[in-house]
Coordinates of C-alpha atoms in Angstrom, one line a residue:
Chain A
X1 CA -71.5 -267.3 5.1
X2 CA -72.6 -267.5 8.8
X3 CA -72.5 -264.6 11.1
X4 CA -69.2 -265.3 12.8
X5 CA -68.3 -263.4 16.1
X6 CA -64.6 -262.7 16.4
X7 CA -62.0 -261.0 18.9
X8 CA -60.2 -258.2 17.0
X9 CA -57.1 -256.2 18.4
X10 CA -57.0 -253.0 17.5
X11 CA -54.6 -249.9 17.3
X12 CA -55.9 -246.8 18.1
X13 CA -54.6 -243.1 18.7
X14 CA -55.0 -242.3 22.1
X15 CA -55.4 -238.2 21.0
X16 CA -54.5 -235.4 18.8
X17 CA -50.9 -236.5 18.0
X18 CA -48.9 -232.6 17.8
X19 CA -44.8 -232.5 17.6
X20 CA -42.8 -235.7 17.1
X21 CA -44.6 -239.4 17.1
X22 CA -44.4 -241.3 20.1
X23 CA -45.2 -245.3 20.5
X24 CA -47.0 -244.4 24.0
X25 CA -49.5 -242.1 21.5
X26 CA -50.7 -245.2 19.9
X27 CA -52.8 -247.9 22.5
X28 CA -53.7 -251.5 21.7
X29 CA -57.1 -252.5 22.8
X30 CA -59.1 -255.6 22.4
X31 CA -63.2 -256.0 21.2
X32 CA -64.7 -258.0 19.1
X33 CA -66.1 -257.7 15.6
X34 CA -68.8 -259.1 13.8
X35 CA -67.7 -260.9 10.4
X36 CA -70.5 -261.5 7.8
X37 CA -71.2 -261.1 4.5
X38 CA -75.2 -260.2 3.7
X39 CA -76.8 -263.1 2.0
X40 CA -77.2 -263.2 -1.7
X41 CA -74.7 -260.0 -1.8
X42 CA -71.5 -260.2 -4.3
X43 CA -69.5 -258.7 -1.5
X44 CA -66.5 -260.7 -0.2
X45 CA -64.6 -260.5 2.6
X46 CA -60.9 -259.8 2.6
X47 CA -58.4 -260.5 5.0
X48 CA -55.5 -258.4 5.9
X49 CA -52.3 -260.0 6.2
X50 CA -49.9 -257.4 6.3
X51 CA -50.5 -253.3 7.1
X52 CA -48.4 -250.8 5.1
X53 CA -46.6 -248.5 7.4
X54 CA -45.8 -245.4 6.0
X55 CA -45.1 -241.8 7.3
X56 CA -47.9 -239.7 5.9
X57 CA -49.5 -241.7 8.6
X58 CA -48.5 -239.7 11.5
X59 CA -49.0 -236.6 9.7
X60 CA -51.1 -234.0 10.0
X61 CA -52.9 -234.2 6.5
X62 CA -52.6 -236.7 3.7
X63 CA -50.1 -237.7 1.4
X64 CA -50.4 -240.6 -0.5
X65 CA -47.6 -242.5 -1.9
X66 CA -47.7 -245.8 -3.7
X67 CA -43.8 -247.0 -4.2
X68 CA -44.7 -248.8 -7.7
X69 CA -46.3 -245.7 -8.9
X70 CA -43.7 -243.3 -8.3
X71 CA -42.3 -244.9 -11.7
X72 CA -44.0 -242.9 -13.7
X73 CA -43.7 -239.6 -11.3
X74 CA -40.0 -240.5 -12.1
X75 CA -40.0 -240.3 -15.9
X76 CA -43.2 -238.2 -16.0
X77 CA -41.5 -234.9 -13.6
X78 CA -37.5 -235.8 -14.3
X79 CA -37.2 -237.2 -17.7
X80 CA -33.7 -239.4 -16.7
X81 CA -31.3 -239.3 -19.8
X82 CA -29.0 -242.0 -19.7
X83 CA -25.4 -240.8 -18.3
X84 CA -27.6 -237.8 -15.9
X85 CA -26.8 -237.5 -12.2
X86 CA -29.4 -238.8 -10.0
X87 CA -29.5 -238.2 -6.2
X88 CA -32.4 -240.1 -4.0
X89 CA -33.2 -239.4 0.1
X90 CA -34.3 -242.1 2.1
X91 CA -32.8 -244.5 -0.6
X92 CA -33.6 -247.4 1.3
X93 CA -37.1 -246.7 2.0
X94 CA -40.3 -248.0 0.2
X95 CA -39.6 -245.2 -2.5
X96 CA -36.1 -244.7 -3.0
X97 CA -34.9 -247.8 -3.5
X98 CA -37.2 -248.1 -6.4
X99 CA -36.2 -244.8 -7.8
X100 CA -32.7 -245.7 -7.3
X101 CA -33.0 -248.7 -9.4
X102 CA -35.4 -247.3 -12.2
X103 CA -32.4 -244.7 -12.7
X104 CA -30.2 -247.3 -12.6
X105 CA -32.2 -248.9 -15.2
X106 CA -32.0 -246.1 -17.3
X107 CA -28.6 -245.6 -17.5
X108 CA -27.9 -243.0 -15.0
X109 CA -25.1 -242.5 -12.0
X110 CA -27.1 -242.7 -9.1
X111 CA -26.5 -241.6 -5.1
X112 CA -28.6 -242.1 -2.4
X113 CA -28.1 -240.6 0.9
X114 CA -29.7 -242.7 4.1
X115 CA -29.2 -243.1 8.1
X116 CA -26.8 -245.7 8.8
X117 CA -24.2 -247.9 7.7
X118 CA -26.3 -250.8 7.5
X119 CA -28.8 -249.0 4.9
X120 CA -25.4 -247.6 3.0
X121 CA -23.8 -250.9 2.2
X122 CA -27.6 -252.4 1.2
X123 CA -27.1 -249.7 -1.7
X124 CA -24.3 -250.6 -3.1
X125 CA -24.1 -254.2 -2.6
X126 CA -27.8 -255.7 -3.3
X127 CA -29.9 -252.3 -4.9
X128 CA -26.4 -251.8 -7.3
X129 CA -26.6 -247.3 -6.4
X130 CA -23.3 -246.3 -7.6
X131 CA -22.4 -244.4 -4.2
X132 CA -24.2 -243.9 -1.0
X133 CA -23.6 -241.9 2.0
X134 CA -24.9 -242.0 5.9
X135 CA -26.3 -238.3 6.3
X136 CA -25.9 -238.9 10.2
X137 CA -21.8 -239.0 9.8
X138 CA -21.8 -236.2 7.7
X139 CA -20.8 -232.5 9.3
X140 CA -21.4 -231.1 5.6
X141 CA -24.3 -232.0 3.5
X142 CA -22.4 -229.7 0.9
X143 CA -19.1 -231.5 1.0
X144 CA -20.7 -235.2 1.0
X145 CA -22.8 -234.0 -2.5
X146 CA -20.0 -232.2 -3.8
X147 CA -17.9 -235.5 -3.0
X148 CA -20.4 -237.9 -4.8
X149 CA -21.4 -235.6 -7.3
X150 CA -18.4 -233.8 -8.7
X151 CA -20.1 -232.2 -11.6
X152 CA -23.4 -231.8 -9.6
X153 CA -26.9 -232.8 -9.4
X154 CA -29.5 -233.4 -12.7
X155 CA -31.9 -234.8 -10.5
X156 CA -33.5 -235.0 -7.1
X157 CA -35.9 -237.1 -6.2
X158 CA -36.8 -235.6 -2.6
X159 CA -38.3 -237.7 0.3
X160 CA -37.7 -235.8 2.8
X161 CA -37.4 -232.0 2.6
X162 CA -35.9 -229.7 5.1
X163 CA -32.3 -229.3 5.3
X164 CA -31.2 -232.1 2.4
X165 CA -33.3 -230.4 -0.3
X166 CA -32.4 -226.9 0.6
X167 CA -28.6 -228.1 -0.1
X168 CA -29.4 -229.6 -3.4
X169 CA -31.5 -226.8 -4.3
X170 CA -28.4 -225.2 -6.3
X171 CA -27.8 -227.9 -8.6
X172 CA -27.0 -228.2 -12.7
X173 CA -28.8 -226.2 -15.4
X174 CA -32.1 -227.5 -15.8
X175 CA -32.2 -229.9 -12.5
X176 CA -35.4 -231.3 -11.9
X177 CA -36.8 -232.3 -8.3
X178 CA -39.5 -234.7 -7.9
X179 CA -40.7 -233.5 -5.0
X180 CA -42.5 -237.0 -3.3
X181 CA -42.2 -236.3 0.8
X182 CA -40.5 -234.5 2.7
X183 CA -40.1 -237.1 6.1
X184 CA -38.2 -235.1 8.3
X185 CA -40.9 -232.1 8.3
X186 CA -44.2 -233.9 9.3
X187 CA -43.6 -233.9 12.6
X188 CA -42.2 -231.0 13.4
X189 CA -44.0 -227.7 14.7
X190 CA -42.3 -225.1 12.4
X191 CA -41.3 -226.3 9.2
X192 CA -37.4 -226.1 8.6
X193 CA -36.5 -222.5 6.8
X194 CA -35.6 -223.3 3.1
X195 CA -33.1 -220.6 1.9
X196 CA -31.5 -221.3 -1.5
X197 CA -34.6 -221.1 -3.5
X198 CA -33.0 -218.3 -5.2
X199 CA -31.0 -220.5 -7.2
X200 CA -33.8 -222.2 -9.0
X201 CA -33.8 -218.8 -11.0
X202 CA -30.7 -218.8 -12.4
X203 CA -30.6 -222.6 -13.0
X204 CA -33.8 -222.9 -14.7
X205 CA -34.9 -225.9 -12.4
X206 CA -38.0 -227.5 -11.5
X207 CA -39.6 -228.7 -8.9
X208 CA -43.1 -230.9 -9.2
X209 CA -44.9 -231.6 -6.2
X210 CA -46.8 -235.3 -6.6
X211 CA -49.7 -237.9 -4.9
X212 CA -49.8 -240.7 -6.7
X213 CA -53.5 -241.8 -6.1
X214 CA -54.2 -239.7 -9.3
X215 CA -52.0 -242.6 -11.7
X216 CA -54.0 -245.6 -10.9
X217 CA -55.0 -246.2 -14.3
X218 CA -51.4 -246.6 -15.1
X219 CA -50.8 -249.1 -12.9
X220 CA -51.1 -252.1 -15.8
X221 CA -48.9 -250.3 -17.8
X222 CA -46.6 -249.8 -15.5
X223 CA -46.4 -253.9 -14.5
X224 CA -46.0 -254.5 -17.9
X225 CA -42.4 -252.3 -18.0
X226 CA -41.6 -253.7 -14.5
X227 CA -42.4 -257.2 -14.5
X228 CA -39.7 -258.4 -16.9
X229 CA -36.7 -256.7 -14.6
X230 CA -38.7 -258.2 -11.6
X231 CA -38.2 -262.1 -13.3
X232 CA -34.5 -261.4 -14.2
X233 CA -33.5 -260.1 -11.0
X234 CA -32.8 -256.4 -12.4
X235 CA -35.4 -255.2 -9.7
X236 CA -35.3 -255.9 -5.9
X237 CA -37.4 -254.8 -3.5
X238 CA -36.6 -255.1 0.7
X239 CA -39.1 -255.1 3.3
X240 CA -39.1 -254.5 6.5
X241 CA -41.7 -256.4 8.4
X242 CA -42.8 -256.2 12.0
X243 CA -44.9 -259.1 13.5
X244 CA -48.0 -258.6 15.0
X245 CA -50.7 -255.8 15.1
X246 CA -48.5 -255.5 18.5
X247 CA -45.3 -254.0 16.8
X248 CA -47.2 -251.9 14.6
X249 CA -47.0 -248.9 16.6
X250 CA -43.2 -248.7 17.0
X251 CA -42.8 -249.8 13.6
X252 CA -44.9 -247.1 12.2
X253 CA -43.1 -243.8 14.7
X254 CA -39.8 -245.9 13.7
X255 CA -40.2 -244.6 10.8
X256 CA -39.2 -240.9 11.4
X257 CA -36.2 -242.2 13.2
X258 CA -35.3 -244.3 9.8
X259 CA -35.4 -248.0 12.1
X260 CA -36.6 -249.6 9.5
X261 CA -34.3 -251.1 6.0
X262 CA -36.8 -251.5 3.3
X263 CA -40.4 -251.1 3.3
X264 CA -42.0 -251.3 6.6
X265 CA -44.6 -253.3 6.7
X266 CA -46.5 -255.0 9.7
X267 CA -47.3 -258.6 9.3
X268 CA -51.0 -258.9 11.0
X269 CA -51.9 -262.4 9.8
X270 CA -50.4 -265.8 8.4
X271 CA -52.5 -266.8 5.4
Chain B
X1 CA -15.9 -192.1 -41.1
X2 CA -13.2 -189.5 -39.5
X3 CA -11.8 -190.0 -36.2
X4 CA -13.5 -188.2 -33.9
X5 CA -12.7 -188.0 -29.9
X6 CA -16.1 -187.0 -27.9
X7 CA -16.1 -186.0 -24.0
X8 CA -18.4 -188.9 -22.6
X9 CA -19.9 -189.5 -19.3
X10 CA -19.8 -192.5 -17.3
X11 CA -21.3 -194.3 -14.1
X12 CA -19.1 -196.6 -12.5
X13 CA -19.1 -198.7 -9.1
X14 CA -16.9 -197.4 -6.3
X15 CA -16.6 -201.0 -4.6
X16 CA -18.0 -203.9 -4.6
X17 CA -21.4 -203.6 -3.6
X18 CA -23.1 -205.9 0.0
X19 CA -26.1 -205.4 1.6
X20 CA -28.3 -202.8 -0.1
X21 CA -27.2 -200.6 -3.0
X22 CA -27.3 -197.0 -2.7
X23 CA -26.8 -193.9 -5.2
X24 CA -23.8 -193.3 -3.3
X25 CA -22.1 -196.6 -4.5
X26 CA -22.0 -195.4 -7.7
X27 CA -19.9 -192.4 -9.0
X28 CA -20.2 -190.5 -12.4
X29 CA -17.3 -189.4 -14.5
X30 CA -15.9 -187.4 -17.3
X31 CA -13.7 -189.1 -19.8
X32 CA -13.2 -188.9 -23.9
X33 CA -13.4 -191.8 -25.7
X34 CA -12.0 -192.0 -29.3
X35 CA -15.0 -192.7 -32.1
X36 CA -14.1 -194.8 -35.4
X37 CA -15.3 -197.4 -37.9
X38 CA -12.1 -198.7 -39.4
X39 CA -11.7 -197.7 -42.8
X40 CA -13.3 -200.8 -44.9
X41 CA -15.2 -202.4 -41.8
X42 CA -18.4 -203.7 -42.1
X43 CA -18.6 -202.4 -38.6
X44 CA -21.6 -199.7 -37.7
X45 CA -21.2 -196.8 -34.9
X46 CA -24.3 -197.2 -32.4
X47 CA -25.6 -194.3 -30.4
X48 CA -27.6 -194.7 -27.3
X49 CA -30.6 -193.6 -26.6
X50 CA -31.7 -195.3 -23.4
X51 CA -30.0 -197.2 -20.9
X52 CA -32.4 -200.7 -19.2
X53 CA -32.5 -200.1 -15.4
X54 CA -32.7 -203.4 -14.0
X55 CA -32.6 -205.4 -11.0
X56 CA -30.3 -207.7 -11.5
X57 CA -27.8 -205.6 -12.4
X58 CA -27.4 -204.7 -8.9
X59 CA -27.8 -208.4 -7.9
X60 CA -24.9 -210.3 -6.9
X61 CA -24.2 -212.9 -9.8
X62 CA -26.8 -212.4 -12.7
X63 CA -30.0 -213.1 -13.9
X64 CA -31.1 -212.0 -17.6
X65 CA -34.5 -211.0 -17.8
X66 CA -36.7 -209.4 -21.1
X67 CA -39.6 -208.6 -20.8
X68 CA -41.4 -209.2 -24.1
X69 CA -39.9 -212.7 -23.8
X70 CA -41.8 -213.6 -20.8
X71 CA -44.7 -214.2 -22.7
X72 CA -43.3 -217.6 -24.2
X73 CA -42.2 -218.7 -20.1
X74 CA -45.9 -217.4 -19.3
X75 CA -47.4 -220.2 -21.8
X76 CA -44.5 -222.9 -21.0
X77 CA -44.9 -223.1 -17.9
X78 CA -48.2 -222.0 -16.5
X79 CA -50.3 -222.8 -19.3
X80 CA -52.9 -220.3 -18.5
X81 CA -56.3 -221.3 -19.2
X82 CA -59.6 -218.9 -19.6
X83 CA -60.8 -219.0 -16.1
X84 CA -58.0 -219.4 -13.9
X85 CA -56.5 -217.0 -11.2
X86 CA -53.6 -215.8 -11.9
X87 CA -51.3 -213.4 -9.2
X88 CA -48.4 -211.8 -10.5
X89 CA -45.9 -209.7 -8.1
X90 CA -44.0 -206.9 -9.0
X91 CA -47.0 -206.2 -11.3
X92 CA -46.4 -202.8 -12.7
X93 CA -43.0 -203.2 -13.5
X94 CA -41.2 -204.2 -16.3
X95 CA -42.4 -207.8 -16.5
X96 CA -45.5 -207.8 -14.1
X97 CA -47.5 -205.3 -16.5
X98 CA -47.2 -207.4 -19.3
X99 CA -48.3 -210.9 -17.8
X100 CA -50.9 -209.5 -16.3
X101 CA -51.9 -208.2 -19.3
X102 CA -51.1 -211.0 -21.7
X103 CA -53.2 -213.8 -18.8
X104 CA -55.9 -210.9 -18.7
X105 CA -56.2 -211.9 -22.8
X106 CA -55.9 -215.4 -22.8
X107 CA -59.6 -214.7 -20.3
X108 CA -58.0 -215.1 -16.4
X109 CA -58.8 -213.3 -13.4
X110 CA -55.7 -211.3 -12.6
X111 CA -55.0 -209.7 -9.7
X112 CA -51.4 -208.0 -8.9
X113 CA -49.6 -207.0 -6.1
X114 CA -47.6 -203.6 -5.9
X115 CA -46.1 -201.2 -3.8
X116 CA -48.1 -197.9 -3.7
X117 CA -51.7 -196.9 -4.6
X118 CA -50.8 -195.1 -7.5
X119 CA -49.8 -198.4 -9.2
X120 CA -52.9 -200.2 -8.0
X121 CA -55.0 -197.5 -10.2
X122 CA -52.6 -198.1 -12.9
X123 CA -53.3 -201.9 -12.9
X124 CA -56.9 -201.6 -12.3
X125 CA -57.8 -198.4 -14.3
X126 CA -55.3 -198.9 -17.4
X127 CA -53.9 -202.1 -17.1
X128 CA -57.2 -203.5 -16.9
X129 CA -56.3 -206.3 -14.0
X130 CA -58.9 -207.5 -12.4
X131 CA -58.3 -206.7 -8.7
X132 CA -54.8 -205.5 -6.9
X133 CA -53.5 -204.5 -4.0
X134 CA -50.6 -202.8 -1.9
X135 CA -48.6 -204.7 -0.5
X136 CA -47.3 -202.3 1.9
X137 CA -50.3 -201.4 3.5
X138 CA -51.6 -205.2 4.3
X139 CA -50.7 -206.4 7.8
X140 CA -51.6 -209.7 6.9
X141 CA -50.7 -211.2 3.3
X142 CA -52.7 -214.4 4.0
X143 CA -55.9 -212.1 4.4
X144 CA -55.4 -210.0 0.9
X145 CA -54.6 -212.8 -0.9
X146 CA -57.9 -214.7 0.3
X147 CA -59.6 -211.4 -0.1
X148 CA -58.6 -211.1 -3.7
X149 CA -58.5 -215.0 -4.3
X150 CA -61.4 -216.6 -2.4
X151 CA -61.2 -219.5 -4.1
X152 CA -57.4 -219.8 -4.7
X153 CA -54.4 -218.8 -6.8
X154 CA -53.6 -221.4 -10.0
X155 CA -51.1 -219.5 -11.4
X156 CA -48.6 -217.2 -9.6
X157 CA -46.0 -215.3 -11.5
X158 CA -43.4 -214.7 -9.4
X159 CA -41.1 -211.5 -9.5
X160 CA -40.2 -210.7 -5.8
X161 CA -39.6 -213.8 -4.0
X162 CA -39.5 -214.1 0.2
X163 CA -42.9 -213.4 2.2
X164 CA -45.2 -213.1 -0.9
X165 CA -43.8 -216.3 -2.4
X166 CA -43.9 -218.2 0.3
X167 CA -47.1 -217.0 1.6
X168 CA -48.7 -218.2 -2.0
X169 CA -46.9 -221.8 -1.9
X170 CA -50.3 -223.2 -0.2
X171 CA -52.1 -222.6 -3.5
X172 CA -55.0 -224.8 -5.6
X173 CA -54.1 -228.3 -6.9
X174 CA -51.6 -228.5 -9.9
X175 CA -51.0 -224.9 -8.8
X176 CA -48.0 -223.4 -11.2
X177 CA -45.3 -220.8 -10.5
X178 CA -43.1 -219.4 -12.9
X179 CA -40.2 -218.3 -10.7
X180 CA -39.1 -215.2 -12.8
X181 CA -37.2 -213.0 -9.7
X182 CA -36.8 -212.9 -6.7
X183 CA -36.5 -209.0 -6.3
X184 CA -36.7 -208.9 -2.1
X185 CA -34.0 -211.3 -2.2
X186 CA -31.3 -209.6 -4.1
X187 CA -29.6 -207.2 -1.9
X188 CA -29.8 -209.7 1.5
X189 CA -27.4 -210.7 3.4
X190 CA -29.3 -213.8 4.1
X191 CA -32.1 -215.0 2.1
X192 CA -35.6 -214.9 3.5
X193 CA -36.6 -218.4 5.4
X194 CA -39.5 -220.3 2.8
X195 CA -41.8 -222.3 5.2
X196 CA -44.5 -223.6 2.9
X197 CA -42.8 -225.4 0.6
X198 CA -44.4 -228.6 2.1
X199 CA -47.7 -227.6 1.0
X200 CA -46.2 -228.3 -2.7
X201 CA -46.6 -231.9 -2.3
X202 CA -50.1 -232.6 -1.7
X203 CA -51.4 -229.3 -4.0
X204 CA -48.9 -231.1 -6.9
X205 CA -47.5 -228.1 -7.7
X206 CA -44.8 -227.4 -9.8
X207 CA -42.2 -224.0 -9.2
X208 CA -40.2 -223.6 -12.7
X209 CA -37.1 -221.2 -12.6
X210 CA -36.4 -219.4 -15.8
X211 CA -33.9 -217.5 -17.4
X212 CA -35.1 -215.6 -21.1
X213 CA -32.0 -215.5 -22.8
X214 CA -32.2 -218.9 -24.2
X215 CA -35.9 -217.6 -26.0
X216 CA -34.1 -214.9 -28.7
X217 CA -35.2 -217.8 -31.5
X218 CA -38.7 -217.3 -30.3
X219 CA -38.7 -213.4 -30.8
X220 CA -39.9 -213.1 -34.6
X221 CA -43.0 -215.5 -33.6
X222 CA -43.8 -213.5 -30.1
X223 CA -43.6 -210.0 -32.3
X224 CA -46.5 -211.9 -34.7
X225 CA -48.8 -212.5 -31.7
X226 CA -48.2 -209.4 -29.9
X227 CA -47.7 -206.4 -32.8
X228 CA -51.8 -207.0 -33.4
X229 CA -52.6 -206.5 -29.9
X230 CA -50.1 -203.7 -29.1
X231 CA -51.9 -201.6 -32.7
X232 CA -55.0 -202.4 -31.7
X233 CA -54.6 -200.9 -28.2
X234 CA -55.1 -203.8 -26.4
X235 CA -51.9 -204.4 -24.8
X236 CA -49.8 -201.4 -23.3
X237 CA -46.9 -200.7 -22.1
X238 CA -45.5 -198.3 -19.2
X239 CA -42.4 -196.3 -19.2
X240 CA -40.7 -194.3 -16.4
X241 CA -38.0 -192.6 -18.1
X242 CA -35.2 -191.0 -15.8
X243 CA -33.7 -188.1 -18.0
X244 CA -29.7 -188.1 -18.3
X245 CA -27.0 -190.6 -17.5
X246 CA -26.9 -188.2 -14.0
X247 CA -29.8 -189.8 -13.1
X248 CA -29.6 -193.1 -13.7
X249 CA -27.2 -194.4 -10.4
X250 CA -30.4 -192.8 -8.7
X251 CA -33.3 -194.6 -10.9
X252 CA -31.3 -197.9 -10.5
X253 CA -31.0 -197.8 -7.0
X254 CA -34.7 -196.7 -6.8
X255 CA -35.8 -200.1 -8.0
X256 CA -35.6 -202.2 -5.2
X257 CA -37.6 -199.1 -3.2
X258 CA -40.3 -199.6 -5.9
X259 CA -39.6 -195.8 -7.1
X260 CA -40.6 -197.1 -10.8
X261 CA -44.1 -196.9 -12.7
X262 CA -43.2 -198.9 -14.9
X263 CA -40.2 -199.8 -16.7
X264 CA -37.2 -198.3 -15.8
X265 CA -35.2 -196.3 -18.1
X266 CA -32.4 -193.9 -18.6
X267 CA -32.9 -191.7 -21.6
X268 CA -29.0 -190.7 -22.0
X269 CA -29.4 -189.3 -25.5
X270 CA -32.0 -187.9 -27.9
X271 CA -31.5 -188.9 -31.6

């Protein structure tokens, strides 16, 4: 391949991002790059079509998450048993609406809780959760679970942390929390004051912290379960995609104010 | 056997008990209580000897714990392997003494946490932990724990809850913690705020609550492990014995003050 000089946008913090993520953090800039692959190498070179936006982004630290791979972080830390109460966060998002629908799949009742009315009707009319509820309109996180979940909680499978997990944190005998995120602490200063983990005592629960970069060699095994639902239409999956490198910095802090329905994604390139 | 009415002491609560017991919340009194086996009962007459002071009993709600039974949640859930660094809180009393002893056989490094320097020569000069410290006299529980831990905690046994808990949350990859009580918490108002329960995430850890009284089947094969060990000297156990049911409102109450060496007792009767 010839040496090929090309003009390249780019997105780059401006500096040390502290408290909540701002668009004006991020700056778009213009150069130019160099594209060339060394003769007689076996390199190749890729090109990006779309960039994944996800929150562990903008925090301070790393947390890796892979949507497809939280499959087995489901049935690996929680163990669904058909007929077990299931509640996801962020159910819309790049993780929960997977985890909603592998429960699903598994013959559990299933609740997500998400940020508008939009994202609650996407639920239960295209992802098939058996309730949903906007946290936003909600005065009582208690009174909205003990609404959907009568006879209480088996399972949690936490994206976001703070004050949502600390409500479900007194849940049934044996509960089990996957814990995956925990969105609506990354940005913040002081962490959110978690008070009822008293109650994992009495009701024997556990909670399993998870990254997902350590399942890779899973992954075939995991297609091979998935693909099949995928075909029939027993899995969906939404995106959210921005276009252009441009909207990639408000899609990305969009993020922590839950814009996006789906998986946010920015679309860079067009084949 | 005859009829036979005996004068009996007894300790009883005045009210129900808020905020932090006290001696005075309890009351002693003189009563007689009838003593029979009905003729042709298969029934037996049992005499007490010694009374189980214990946290919980003070705790609003309860939590069951045994101490010999601890041995099975110490295996289940932390898997202890030779090597690892385990911290266990609380660790002269009841439970502590003996999961430090039984990780200290298994070929950890064990260091425990306690409330006076008389139980930090107990668990370094007959308990045979590795390391421990008093709590009360650290201004800074980040420091003593990197002090005793300079490479980081894998295992943390967890009988006190609040500061020490959460100041241990930040702990090594696929850290475990075997929440087993939450002692600081009991008597509150208001639990303690947890901060660091973010750091779970990225260190994969995994907190499992546990009650013992589901165990009992598990006794018989515990007592084959154990009885060698405890004959041969290499496992011991500490007693602090409070004579007379007189004393006992006192040695209860004196648990949450860390009064104890040891397990606490009431000896109400000799043979």
């Amino acid at each position: 391949m010839a040496k090929l000089e090309v003009s390249s946008k780019r997105v780059m913090l401006r500096n040390y991002v502290t408290g909540f993520s701002q668009e004006t953090y991020l700056e778009l800039s213009q150069g130019t790059i160099v594209l060339k692959v060394p003769q007689g190498s076996n390199a190749i070179l890729v090109k990006n079509l779309y960039l994944s936006c996800d929150p562990y982004i903008c925090k301070k630290g790393t947390v890796y998450r892979k949507p497809y791979l939280t499959y087995h972080e489901l049935f690996k830390i929680c163990s669904p048993k058909k007929g077990e109460h299931v509640f996801v966060s962020a159910a819309s998002g790049a993780v929960g609406q997977l985890v909603g629908q592998f429960a699903k799949l598994m013959g559990c009742y299933v609740v997500g809780s998400v940020g508008s009315k939009e994202k609650v009707d996407l639920l239960k009319n295209k992802l098939g959760f058996n309730e949903a509820f906007n946290y936003k309109e909600e005065h009582e996180l208690d009174a909205a679970l003990k609404r959907c979940f009568p006879e209480g909680i088996d399972i949690y499978f936490d994206n976001v942390g703070g004050k949502i997990l600390d409500a479900i944190l007194n849940m049934r005998t044996r509960g089990r929390i996957a814990a995956c995120g925990m969105v609506s602490q990354y940005n913040l200063e002081q962490p959110e004051s978690i008070k009822n983990l008293i109650s994992i005592i009495s009701k024997q629960v556990c909670i399993q912290g998870f990254v997902s970069h350590e399942q890779y060699h899973l992954y075939p095994q995991m297609l091979d379960t998935l693909l099949p639902y995928i075909r029939e239409g027993k899995l969906v999956y939404v995106e959210d995609i921005a276009e252009g490198l441009e909207r990639s910095p408000a899609a990305l802090v969009g993020l922590f104010s839950g814009h996006n329905v789906g998986k946010q994604v920015a679309a860079v390139a067009h084949e």
